Amino acid sequence: MTNSEKMLSALEDNDLKQADELFQKALKEDDPETLYSLAEELYAMGFLEQASTIYQQLLAQFPDEDQIRTTLADIAVSNGQYDDALNLLTDITPESNAYAESLLTAADVYQTMGLPEVSEQKLLTALRLYPDEPVMQFALAELYFEMGEYGKAANYYEALIDQDVMELGQVNIQKRLATSYASSGAFEEALQIYETMTVEFLTEDDQFQMGFLYLQIKDYQKAIEILTKLQLADPQYTSLYVYLATAQEAQNELQEALTTVQTGIGYDMYSEVLYQKGSDLALQLGDDQVAEQMLNKALEINPDNMGEISALSQVYRRQNRHAENVAFVQEAIANHKPTAELYWSLAQSQFAIEAFDDARENYLLAYPELKDNPEFLHDLILFFQEMAQIPELLAALKQYLQLVPNDLDMQTLYDDYQTMQ
């Protein structure tokens, strides 16, 4: 039994001291082929320092063995020694049998260093030199995929599929292509790929992606079918619920959508997006109580969400809880950067409880941002009319009629007040 074999046996017995002694003996006594095999074993086991020591010794003995250089470069990358890795790879010339691998490794190094453009150039060079190597096409596809350049990635994934290469590095090329299509907005093309795949090759993530894609192309019934099937198979796949509810909402199945959201909350009570969707559905159904509960839960998760604050303020106004809304909105304005919508909501409730001066102030604060909003202007007109503030009323009417010139009632109101001037 060689020293190398004895060392590996000692490692299996967790006798690290004995293993180290045998390692030193192996370096001195074992032949290069045995040492190379030992280095491969140690590398696979994660003993990078010991593997590197052997490879360095072998490289000194066999300086033309560039395969050793690429392996040492991989180890250097694992240790964060990028300059050392690049120095090793630079010594490998285009004439070497390891040149292709050196380009791939260098591309990985530059990508790890946050220099994807340099990585791209290395891979393009490799592809020019080895145009028939699927590994080169795959490496470029993966780089573009990571860079978010999904159209370019799709081109290379398509080329691989044309060569009947369906899997590389444990990556399913068809699924990668489908994801690239979906990420670039080619939803129907992505679906075509999924639909050609047999059920046993579709994971839960794939089924979710299909449901999402059907939702994007507005095939709501198909989205409902797939996401419902996924729900039945794995009800704890919580990402599906908001999309299933959205598809049901698009089919005007509002109560079913709300039930879907409530089911999802049962599995994930900290999902802000589910509470948001639930509150919106409840408002559409006129169920202010459920909407209020949902919004309060959402604000417990994220108290700074201005959309949810505005929605809860809307609920208070719908229920004529104006004093409560005034207190709620004033607190929100004090604790957050106020929005024009919040000033408007506050003004509406102050108007309702006859706090007219305060209401006027907040209407005017909302005006610069909402002056092109006909609904706001309509509300402002009613306020100025109630307050008998004729110049302001005429100005608001004029602005409104520029946006809604066919509103004959407002035109008549404007003409009547004009004659009073």
Tab-separated table of C-alpha atoms in Angstrom:
chain	number	residue	atom	x	y	z
A	1	MET	CA	0.000	0.000	0.000
A	2	THR	CA	1.407	3.403	-0.969
A	3	ASN	CA	1.780	6.307	1.433
A	4	SER	CA	-0.994	8.051	-0.490
A	5	GLU	CA	-3.385	5.152	0.060
A	6	LYS	CA	-2.437	4.961	3.732
A	7	MET	CA	-3.069	8.692	4.091
A	8	LEU	CA	-6.550	8.383	2.616
A	9	SER	CA	-7.271	5.507	4.966
A	10	ALA	CA	-6.133	7.613	7.936
A	11	LEU	CA	-8.459	10.394	6.811
A	12	GLU	CA	-11.353	7.945	6.699
A	13	ASP	CA	-10.500	7.021	10.315
A	14	ASN	CA	-10.364	10.745	11.173
A	15	ASP	CA	-6.741	10.339	12.327
A	16	LEU	CA	-5.525	13.719	11.117
A	17	LYS	CA	-2.115	13.523	12.773
A	18	GLN	CA	-1.327	10.183	11.124
A	19	ALA	CA	-2.722	11.489	7.825
A	20	ASP	CA	-0.402	14.485	7.917
A	21	GLU	CA	2.640	12.313	8.613
A	22	LEU	CA	1.738	10.025	5.726
A	23	PHE	CA	1.124	13.051	3.498
A	24	GLN	CA	4.676	14.270	4.103
A	25	LYS	CA	6.036	10.803	3.336
A	26	ALA	CA	3.955	10.602	0.169
A	27	LEU	CA	5.427	13.873	-1.080
A	28	LYS	CA	8.918	12.418	-0.717
A	29	GLU	CA	8.433	8.770	-1.649
A	30	ASP	CA	5.388	8.233	-3.909
A	31	ASP	CA	5.667	8.339	-7.689
A	32	PRO	CA	4.132	11.268	-9.661
A	33	GLU	CA	1.165	9.264	-10.951
A	34	THR	CA	0.220	8.172	-7.447
A	35	LEU	CA	0.627	11.718	-6.148
A	36	TYR	CA	-1.571	13.061	-8.948
A	37	SER	CA	-4.319	10.622	-7.990
A	38	LEU	CA	-3.920	11.626	-4.342
A	39	ALA	CA	-4.220	15.316	-5.290
A	40	GLU	CA	-7.443	14.613	-7.176
A	41	GLU	CA	-8.881	12.761	-4.167
A	42	LEU	CA	-7.882	15.524	-1.749
A	43	TYR	CA	-9.277	18.198	-4.059
A	44	ALA	CA	-12.603	16.382	-4.249
A	45	MET	CA	-12.647	16.037	-0.443
A	46	GLY	CA	-12.013	19.757	0.071
A	47	PHE	CA	-8.416	19.525	1.308
A	48	LEU	CA	-7.371	22.317	-1.042
A	49	GLU	CA	-4.144	23.282	0.704
A	50	GLN	CA	-2.750	19.728	0.557
A	51	ALA	CA	-3.940	19.253	-3.037
A	52	SER	CA	-2.304	22.531	-4.024
A	53	THR	CA	0.984	21.443	-2.441
A	54	ILE	CA	1.023	18.280	-4.542
A	55	TYR	CA	0.072	20.070	-7.752
A	56	GLN	CA	2.784	22.678	-7.216
A	57	GLN	CA	5.368	19.923	-6.686
A	58	LEU	CA	4.206	18.118	-9.820
A	59	LEU	CA	4.215	21.346	-11.864
A	60	ALA	CA	7.829	21.944	-10.861
A	61	GLN	CA	8.653	18.458	-12.144
A	62	PHE	CA	6.491	18.678	-15.272
A	63	PRO	CA	6.324	22.377	-16.295
A	64	ASP	CA	4.553	21.579	-19.572
A	65	GLU	CA	1.535	19.982	-17.854
A	66	ASP	CA	-0.882	22.878	-18.244
A	67	GLN	CA	-3.779	20.810	-16.881
A	68	ILE	CA	-2.107	21.186	-13.496
A	69	ARG	CA	-2.044	24.950	-13.952
A	70	THR	CA	-5.793	25.122	-14.590
A	71	THR	CA	-6.463	23.027	-11.496
A	72	LEU	CA	-4.179	25.231	-9.400
A	73	ALA	CA	-6.022	28.253	-10.803
A	74	ASP	CA	-9.327	26.722	-9.681
A	75	ILE	CA	-7.920	26.266	-6.184
A	76	ALA	CA	-6.631	29.839	-6.156
A	77	VAL	CA	-10.102	31.095	-7.094
A	78	SER	CA	-11.618	29.041	-4.267
A	79	ASN	CA	-9.221	30.787	-1.909
A	80	GLY	CA	-10.002	34.235	-3.323
A	81	GLN	CA	-6.523	34.525	-4.849
A	82	TYR	CA	-7.639	35.854	-8.215
A	83	ASP	CA	-4.333	37.395	-9.278
A	84	ASP	CA	-2.531	34.105	-8.603
A	85	ALA	CA	-5.157	32.282	-10.664
A	86	LEU	CA	-4.779	34.666	-13.600
A	87	ASN	CA	-0.971	34.461	-13.445
A	88	LEU	CA	-1.189	30.675	-13.735
A	89	LEU	CA	-3.589	30.869	-16.671
A	90	THR	CA	-1.522	33.478	-18.504
A	91	ASP	CA	1.305	30.943	-18.796
A	92	ILE	CA	-0.910	28.639	-20.881
A	93	THR	CA	-0.392	29.314	-24.610
A	94	PRO	CA	-2.856	28.742	-27.478
A	95	GLU	CA	-0.811	25.730	-28.543
A	96	SER	CA	-1.533	23.929	-25.290
A	97	ASN	CA	-4.139	21.171	-25.019
A	98	ALA	CA	-5.366	22.938	-21.888
A	99	TYR	CA	-5.879	26.308	-23.596
A	100	ALA	CA	-9.633	25.883	-24.014
A	101	GLU	CA	-10.030	25.033	-20.336
A	102	SER	CA	-7.775	27.938	-19.386
A	103	LEU	CA	-10.080	30.357	-21.234
A	104	LEU	CA	-13.117	28.942	-19.459
A	105	THR	CA	-11.397	29.182	-16.096
A	106	ALA	CA	-10.216	32.734	-16.795
A	107	ALA	CA	-13.780	33.676	-17.733
A	108	ASP	CA	-14.991	32.295	-14.401
A	109	VAL	CA	-12.300	34.272	-12.580
A	110	TYR	CA	-13.243	37.562	-14.225
A	111	GLN	CA	-16.938	36.927	-13.632
A	112	THR	CA	-16.233	36.223	-9.961
A	113	MET	CA	-14.242	39.472	-9.814
A	114	GLY	CA	-17.282	41.364	-11.097
A	115	LEU	CA	-15.868	41.927	-14.599
A	116	PRO	CA	-18.435	40.183	-16.834
A	117	GLU	CA	-17.361	42.119	-19.941
A	118	VAL	CA	-13.825	40.687	-19.708
A	119	SER	CA	-15.318	37.265	-19.052
A	120	GLU	CA	-17.414	37.666	-22.190
A	121	GLN	CA	-14.335	38.435	-24.304
A	122	LYS	CA	-12.555	35.321	-23.001
A	123	LEU	CA	-15.543	33.148	-23.878
A	124	LEU	CA	-15.983	34.706	-27.333
A	125	THR	CA	-12.313	33.971	-27.997
A	126	ALA	CA	-12.848	30.394	-26.854
A	127	LEU	CA	-15.896	30.034	-29.121
A	128	ARG	CA	-14.003	31.363	-32.147
A	129	LEU	CA	-11.233	28.830	-31.548
A	130	TYR	CA	-13.558	25.943	-30.705
A	131	PRO	CA	-16.842	26.691	-32.523
A	132	ASP	CA	-18.094	23.101	-32.323
A	133	GLU	CA	-17.617	22.738	-28.572
A	134	PRO	CA	-21.003	22.795	-26.790
A	135	VAL	CA	-19.259	23.689	-23.533
A	136	MET	CA	-18.204	27.042	-25.010
A	137	GLN	CA	-21.732	27.848	-26.185
A	138	PHE	CA	-23.108	26.799	-22.824
A	139	ALA	CA	-20.602	28.951	-20.912
A	140	LEU	CA	-21.561	32.010	-22.978
A	141	ALA	CA	-25.261	31.291	-22.539
A	142	GLU	CA	-24.827	31.003	-18.789
A	143	LEU	CA	-22.806	34.232	-18.636
A	144	TYR	CA	-25.449	36.179	-20.570
A	145	PHE	CA	-28.137	34.588	-18.401
A	146	GLU	CA	-26.357	35.801	-15.256
A	147	MET	CA	-25.891	39.253	-16.810
A	148	GLY	CA	-29.625	39.487	-17.523
A	149	GLU	CA	-29.065	39.601	-21.297
A	150	TYR	CA	-31.702	36.962	-21.893
A	151	GLY	CA	-32.028	37.440	-25.638
A	152	LYS	CA	-28.349	36.659	-26.169
A	153	ALA	CA	-28.533	33.759	-23.747
A	154	ALA	CA	-31.509	32.318	-25.640
A	155	ASN	CA	-29.537	32.313	-28.900
A	156	TYR	CA	-26.884	30.025	-27.437
A	157	TYR	CA	-29.351	27.786	-25.619
A	158	GLU	CA	-31.214	27.392	-28.932
A	159	ALA	CA	-27.948	26.441	-30.651
A	160	LEU	CA	-27.332	23.753	-28.047
A	161	ILE	CA	-30.821	22.315	-28.462
A	162	ASP	CA	-30.324	22.280	-32.248
A	163	GLN	CA	-27.326	20.039	-31.556
A	164	ASP	CA	-29.506	17.788	-29.352
A	165	VAL	CA	-27.628	18.937	-26.250
A	166	MET	CA	-30.398	18.973	-23.649
A	167	GLU	CA	-28.353	18.991	-20.451
A	168	LEU	CA	-24.917	20.242	-19.391
A	169	GLY	CA	-23.486	20.610	-15.924
A	170	GLN	CA	-26.768	19.294	-14.480
A	171	VAL	CA	-28.568	22.224	-16.139
A	172	ASN	CA	-31.663	21.466	-18.211
A	173	ILE	CA	-31.128	23.500	-21.385
A	174	GLN	CA	-34.814	23.559	-22.362
A	175	LYS	CA	-35.831	24.995	-19.002
A	176	ARG	CA	-33.034	27.556	-19.179
A	177	LEU	CA	-34.254	28.586	-22.612
A	178	ALA	CA	-37.832	28.838	-21.354
A	179	THR	CA	-36.705	31.045	-18.472
A	180	SER	CA	-34.715	33.215	-20.876
A	181	TYR	CA	-37.756	33.628	-23.108
A	182	ALA	CA	-39.979	34.453	-20.137
A	183	SER	CA	-37.483	36.944	-18.711
A	184	SER	CA	-37.279	38.766	-22.039
A	185	GLY	CA	-41.071	38.947	-22.392
A	186	ALA	CA	-41.440	36.151	-24.954
A	187	PHE	CA	-44.111	34.448	-22.864
A	188	GLU	CA	-45.735	32.366	-25.590
A	189	GLU	CA	-42.377	30.984	-26.742
A	190	ALA	CA	-41.577	30.017	-23.150
A	191	LEU	CA	-44.908	28.250	-22.811
A	192	GLN	CA	-44.342	26.309	-26.014
A	193	ILE	CA	-41.228	24.779	-24.471
A	194	TYR	CA	-42.946	23.837	-21.222
A	195	GLU	CA	-45.881	22.341	-23.099
A	196	THR	CA	-43.578	19.977	-25.000
A	197	MET	CA	-42.134	18.593	-21.771
A	198	THR	CA	-43.655	15.524	-20.151
A	199	VAL	CA	-45.169	15.841	-16.693
A	200	GLU	CA	-42.422	13.899	-14.936
A	201	PHE	CA	-39.867	16.511	-16.031
A	202	LEU	CA	-41.915	19.442	-14.698
A	203	THR	CA	-41.035	20.442	-11.157
A	204	GLU	CA	-43.310	22.481	-8.930
A	205	ASP	CA	-41.283	25.549	-9.885
A	206	ASP	CA	-41.916	24.767	-13.548
A	207	GLN	CA	-45.648	24.466	-12.932
A	208	PHE	CA	-45.624	27.777	-11.074
A	209	GLN	CA	-43.745	29.373	-13.959
A	210	MET	CA	-46.301	28.028	-16.414
A	211	GLY	CA	-49.171	29.435	-14.365
A	212	PHE	CA	-47.407	32.787	-14.239
A	213	LEU	CA	-46.820	32.757	-18.001
A	214	TYR	CA	-50.464	31.959	-18.779
A	215	LEU	CA	-51.370	34.888	-16.548
A	216	GLN	CA	-49.053	37.140	-18.582
A	217	ILE	CA	-50.697	36.207	-21.885
A	218	LYS	CA	-54.125	36.663	-20.280
A	219	ASP	CA	-55.147	33.019	-20.576
A	220	TYR	CA	-56.660	33.256	-17.119
A	221	GLN	CA	-58.570	29.974	-17.178
A	222	LYS	CA	-55.430	28.003	-18.019
A	223	ALA	CA	-53.515	29.871	-15.287
A	224	ILE	CA	-56.237	28.964	-12.793
A	225	GLU	CA	-56.150	25.303	-13.823
A	226	ILE	CA	-52.385	24.955	-13.470
A	227	LEU	CA	-52.027	26.951	-10.251
A	228	THR	CA	-54.981	25.158	-8.666
A	229	LYS	CA	-53.378	21.831	-9.542
A	230	LEU	CA	-50.143	23.017	-7.954
A	231	GLN	CA	-52.046	24.162	-4.862
A	232	LEU	CA	-53.634	20.749	-4.462
A	233	ALA	CA	-50.252	19.037	-4.859
A	234	ASP	CA	-48.428	21.361	-2.468
A	235	PRO	CA	-50.610	23.851	-0.565
A	236	GLN	CA	-47.488	25.219	1.167
A	237	TYR	CA	-46.138	26.554	-2.132
A	238	THR	CA	-47.189	30.004	-0.981
A	239	SER	CA	-45.955	31.988	-3.993
A	240	LEU	CA	-48.834	30.639	-6.073
A	241	TYR	CA	-51.694	32.209	-4.094
A	242	VAL	CA	-51.385	35.828	-5.174
A	243	TYR	CA	-51.132	34.815	-8.849
A	244	LEU	CA	-54.028	32.385	-8.604
A	245	ALA	CA	-56.101	35.120	-6.961
A	246	THR	CA	-55.075	37.570	-9.694
A	247	ALA	CA	-56.232	35.145	-12.392
A	248	GLN	CA	-59.528	34.581	-10.568
A	249	GLU	CA	-59.974	38.332	-10.190
A	250	ALA	CA	-59.449	38.771	-13.940
A	251	GLN	CA	-62.286	36.256	-14.459
A	252	ASN	CA	-64.430	38.349	-12.096
A	253	GLU	CA	-64.394	35.525	-9.548
A	254	LEU	CA	-63.803	37.988	-6.732
A	255	GLN	CA	-65.087	35.909	-3.842
A	256	GLU	CA	-63.091	32.882	-4.985
A	257	ALA	CA	-60.024	35.111	-5.285
A	258	LEU	CA	-60.479	36.419	-1.747
A	259	THR	CA	-60.868	32.865	-0.465
A	260	THR	CA	-57.640	31.934	-2.275
A	261	VAL	CA	-55.812	34.803	-0.560
A	262	GLN	CA	-57.187	33.823	2.843
A	263	THR	CA	-56.057	30.236	2.250
A	264	GLY	CA	-52.586	31.471	1.337
A	265	ILE	CA	-52.407	33.592	4.482
A	266	GLY	CA	-53.128	30.439	6.460
A	267	TYR	CA	-49.801	29.078	5.198
A	268	ASP	CA	-47.871	32.372	5.268
A	269	MET	CA	-49.194	34.871	7.775
A	270	TYR	CA	-46.281	37.259	7.136
A	271	SER	CA	-46.847	37.803	3.407
A	272	GLU	CA	-47.464	41.501	2.897
A	273	VAL	CA	-48.359	40.953	-0.766
A	274	LEU	CA	-51.168	38.558	0.184
A	275	TYR	CA	-52.650	41.071	2.620
A	276	GLN	CA	-52.409	43.762	-0.068
A	277	LYS	CA	-54.189	41.580	-2.602
A	278	GLY	CA	-56.784	40.553	-0.029
A	279	SER	CA	-57.560	44.131	0.955
A	280	ASP	CA	-57.956	45.143	-2.690
A	281	LEU	CA	-60.347	42.260	-3.341
A	282	ALA	CA	-62.319	43.003	-0.184
A	283	LEU	CA	-62.695	46.642	-1.247
A	284	GLN	CA	-64.001	45.541	-4.642
A	285	LEU	CA	-66.493	43.280	-2.869
A	286	GLY	CA	-67.526	46.128	-0.583
A	287	ASP	CA	-66.362	44.219	2.496
A	288	ASP	CA	-64.752	47.078	4.405
A	289	GLN	CA	-64.335	44.993	7.554
A	290	VAL	CA	-62.144	42.389	5.849
A	291	ALA	CA	-60.291	45.107	3.930
A	292	GLU	CA	-59.517	46.923	7.188
A	293	GLN	CA	-58.285	43.716	8.815
A	294	MET	CA	-56.058	42.935	5.854
A	295	LEU	CA	-54.607	46.433	5.697
A	296	ASN	CA	-53.885	46.534	9.425
A	297	LYS	CA	-52.049	43.205	9.116
A	298	ALA	CA	-50.076	44.507	6.140
A	299	LEU	CA	-49.111	47.652	8.052
A	300	GLU	CA	-47.943	45.541	10.984
A	301	ILE	CA	-45.483	43.922	8.564
A	302	ASN	CA	-44.506	47.159	6.824
A	303	PRO	CA	-45.715	50.289	8.617
A	304	ASP	CA	-44.084	52.532	6.005
A	305	ASN	CA	-46.112	51.380	3.011
A	306	MET	CA	-47.829	54.542	1.817
A	307	GLY	CA	-50.126	52.663	-0.552
A	308	GLU	CA	-51.527	50.644	2.325
A	309	ILE	CA	-51.870	53.762	4.470
A	310	SER	CA	-53.848	55.451	1.682
A	311	ALA	CA	-56.031	52.378	1.223
A	312	LEU	CA	-56.851	52.183	4.942
A	313	SER	CA	-57.651	55.888	4.906
A	314	GLN	CA	-60.062	55.160	2.042
A	315	VAL	CA	-61.777	52.518	4.169
A	316	TYR	CA	-62.235	54.998	7.024
A	317	ARG	CA	-63.792	57.528	4.630
A	318	ARG	CA	-66.101	54.934	3.068
A	319	GLN	CA	-67.397	54.154	6.541
A	320	ASN	CA	-67.755	57.860	7.382
A	321	ARG	CA	-65.223	57.467	10.208
A	322	HIS	CA	-63.869	60.901	9.408
A	323	ALA	CA	-62.561	61.881	12.832
A	324	GLU	CA	-60.673	58.572	12.987
A	325	ASN	CA	-59.326	59.161	9.501
A	326	VAL	CA	-58.129	62.665	10.405
A	327	ALA	CA	-56.163	61.323	13.354
A	328	PHE	CA	-54.800	58.396	11.304
A	329	VAL	CA	-53.667	60.526	8.353
A	330	GLN	CA	-52.190	63.264	10.526
A	331	GLU	CA	-50.077	60.639	12.285
A	332	ALA	CA	-49.012	59.203	8.922
A	333	ILE	CA	-48.036	62.654	7.636
A	334	ALA	CA	-46.053	63.308	10.814
A	335	ASN	CA	-44.122	60.031	10.502
A	336	HIS	CA	-43.644	59.751	6.750
A	337	LYS	CA	-42.998	61.823	3.683
A	338	PRO	CA	-46.563	62.916	2.876
A	339	THR	CA	-48.146	62.329	-0.523
A	340	ALA	CA	-50.681	64.446	-2.351
A	341	GLU	CA	-53.200	61.632	-1.966
A	342	LEU	CA	-52.825	61.760	1.818
A	343	TYR	CA	-53.375	65.528	1.882
A	344	TRP	CA	-56.482	65.000	-0.253
A	345	SER	CA	-57.823	62.262	2.011
A	346	LEU	CA	-57.233	64.429	5.068
A	347	ALA	CA	-58.993	67.368	3.407
A	348	GLN	CA	-62.009	65.240	2.519
A	349	SER	CA	-62.495	64.100	6.103
A	350	GLN	CA	-61.894	67.595	7.490
A	351	PHE	CA	-64.488	68.918	5.048
A	352	ALA	CA	-66.919	66.248	6.263
A	353	ILE	CA	-66.478	67.220	9.921
A	354	GLU	CA	-66.653	70.941	8.997
A	355	ALA	CA	-63.036	71.746	9.812
A	356	PHE	CA	-63.136	74.023	6.771
A	357	ASP	CA	-59.934	76.040	7.236
A	358	ASP	CA	-57.892	72.890	7.729
A	359	ALA	CA	-59.590	71.241	4.763
A	360	ARG	CA	-58.790	74.240	2.522
A	361	GLU	CA	-55.133	74.124	3.563
A	362	ASN	CA	-54.815	70.429	2.708
A	363	TYR	CA	-56.717	70.709	-0.565
A	364	LEU	CA	-54.234	73.396	-1.602
A	365	LEU	CA	-51.294	71.237	-0.519
A	366	ALA	CA	-52.593	68.427	-2.712
A	367	TYR	CA	-53.381	70.678	-5.685
A	368	PRO	CA	-49.933	71.077	-7.344
A	369	GLU	CA	-49.559	67.338	-7.836
A	370	LEU	CA	-53.222	66.493	-8.482
A	371	LYS	CA	-54.270	69.456	-10.617
A	372	ASP	CA	-54.535	67.167	-13.662
A	373	ASN	CA	-56.703	64.637	-11.813
A	374	PRO	CA	-60.377	65.201	-12.762
A	375	GLU	CA	-61.679	63.349	-9.714
A	376	PHE	CA	-59.652	65.561	-7.379
A	377	LEU	CA	-60.746	68.708	-9.201
A	378	HIS	CA	-64.378	67.619	-9.040
A	379	ASP	CA	-64.049	67.228	-5.273
A	380	LEU	CA	-62.260	70.569	-4.985
A	381	ILE	CA	-65.048	72.275	-6.950
A	382	LEU	CA	-67.655	70.975	-4.506
A	383	PHE	CA	-65.579	72.290	-1.621
A	384	PHE	CA	-65.191	75.790	-3.089
A	385	GLN	CA	-68.877	75.834	-4.005
A	386	GLU	CA	-69.830	74.938	-0.431
A	387	MET	CA	-67.509	77.632	0.881
A	388	ALA	CA	-68.862	80.191	-1.648
A	389	GLN	CA	-65.290	80.963	-2.689
A	390	ILE	CA	-66.176	82.091	-6.207
A	391	PRO	CA	-62.762	83.025	-7.700
A	392	GLU	CA	-61.229	79.754	-6.524
A	393	LEU	CA	-64.328	77.864	-7.721
A	394	LEU	CA	-64.118	79.371	-11.215
A	395	ALA	CA	-60.388	78.598	-11.429
A	396	ALA	CA	-61.008	74.967	-10.441
A	397	LEU	CA	-63.921	74.697	-12.893
A	398	LYS	CA	-61.804	76.095	-15.720
A	399	GLN	CA	-59.007	73.610	-14.979
A	400	TYR	CA	-61.502	70.750	-14.786
A	401	LEU	CA	-63.216	71.626	-18.075
A	402	GLN	CA	-59.880	71.648	-19.855
A	403	LEU	CA	-59.561	67.987	-18.844
A	404	VAL	CA	-63.233	66.991	-19.204
A	405	PRO	CA	-64.728	69.378	-21.791
A	406	ASN	CA	-67.827	67.219	-22.347
A	407	ASP	CA	-69.098	67.503	-18.765
A	408	LEU	CA	-72.159	69.626	-19.501
A	409	ASP	CA	-73.191	69.955	-15.844
A	410	MET	CA	-69.866	71.477	-14.932
A	411	GLN	CA	-69.951	73.711	-17.999
A	412	THR	CA	-73.353	75.001	-16.933
A	413	LEU	CA	-72.075	75.568	-13.399
A	414	TYR	CA	-69.113	77.495	-14.774
A	415	ASP	CA	-71.349	79.640	-16.990
A	416	ASP	CA	-73.739	80.376	-14.101
A	417	TYR	CA	-70.971	81.544	-11.807
A	418	GLN	CA	-69.366	83.535	-14.615
A	419	THR	CA	-72.557	85.575	-14.936
A	420	MET	CA	-72.481	86.255	-11.195
A	421	GLN	CA	-69.106	87.956	-11.479
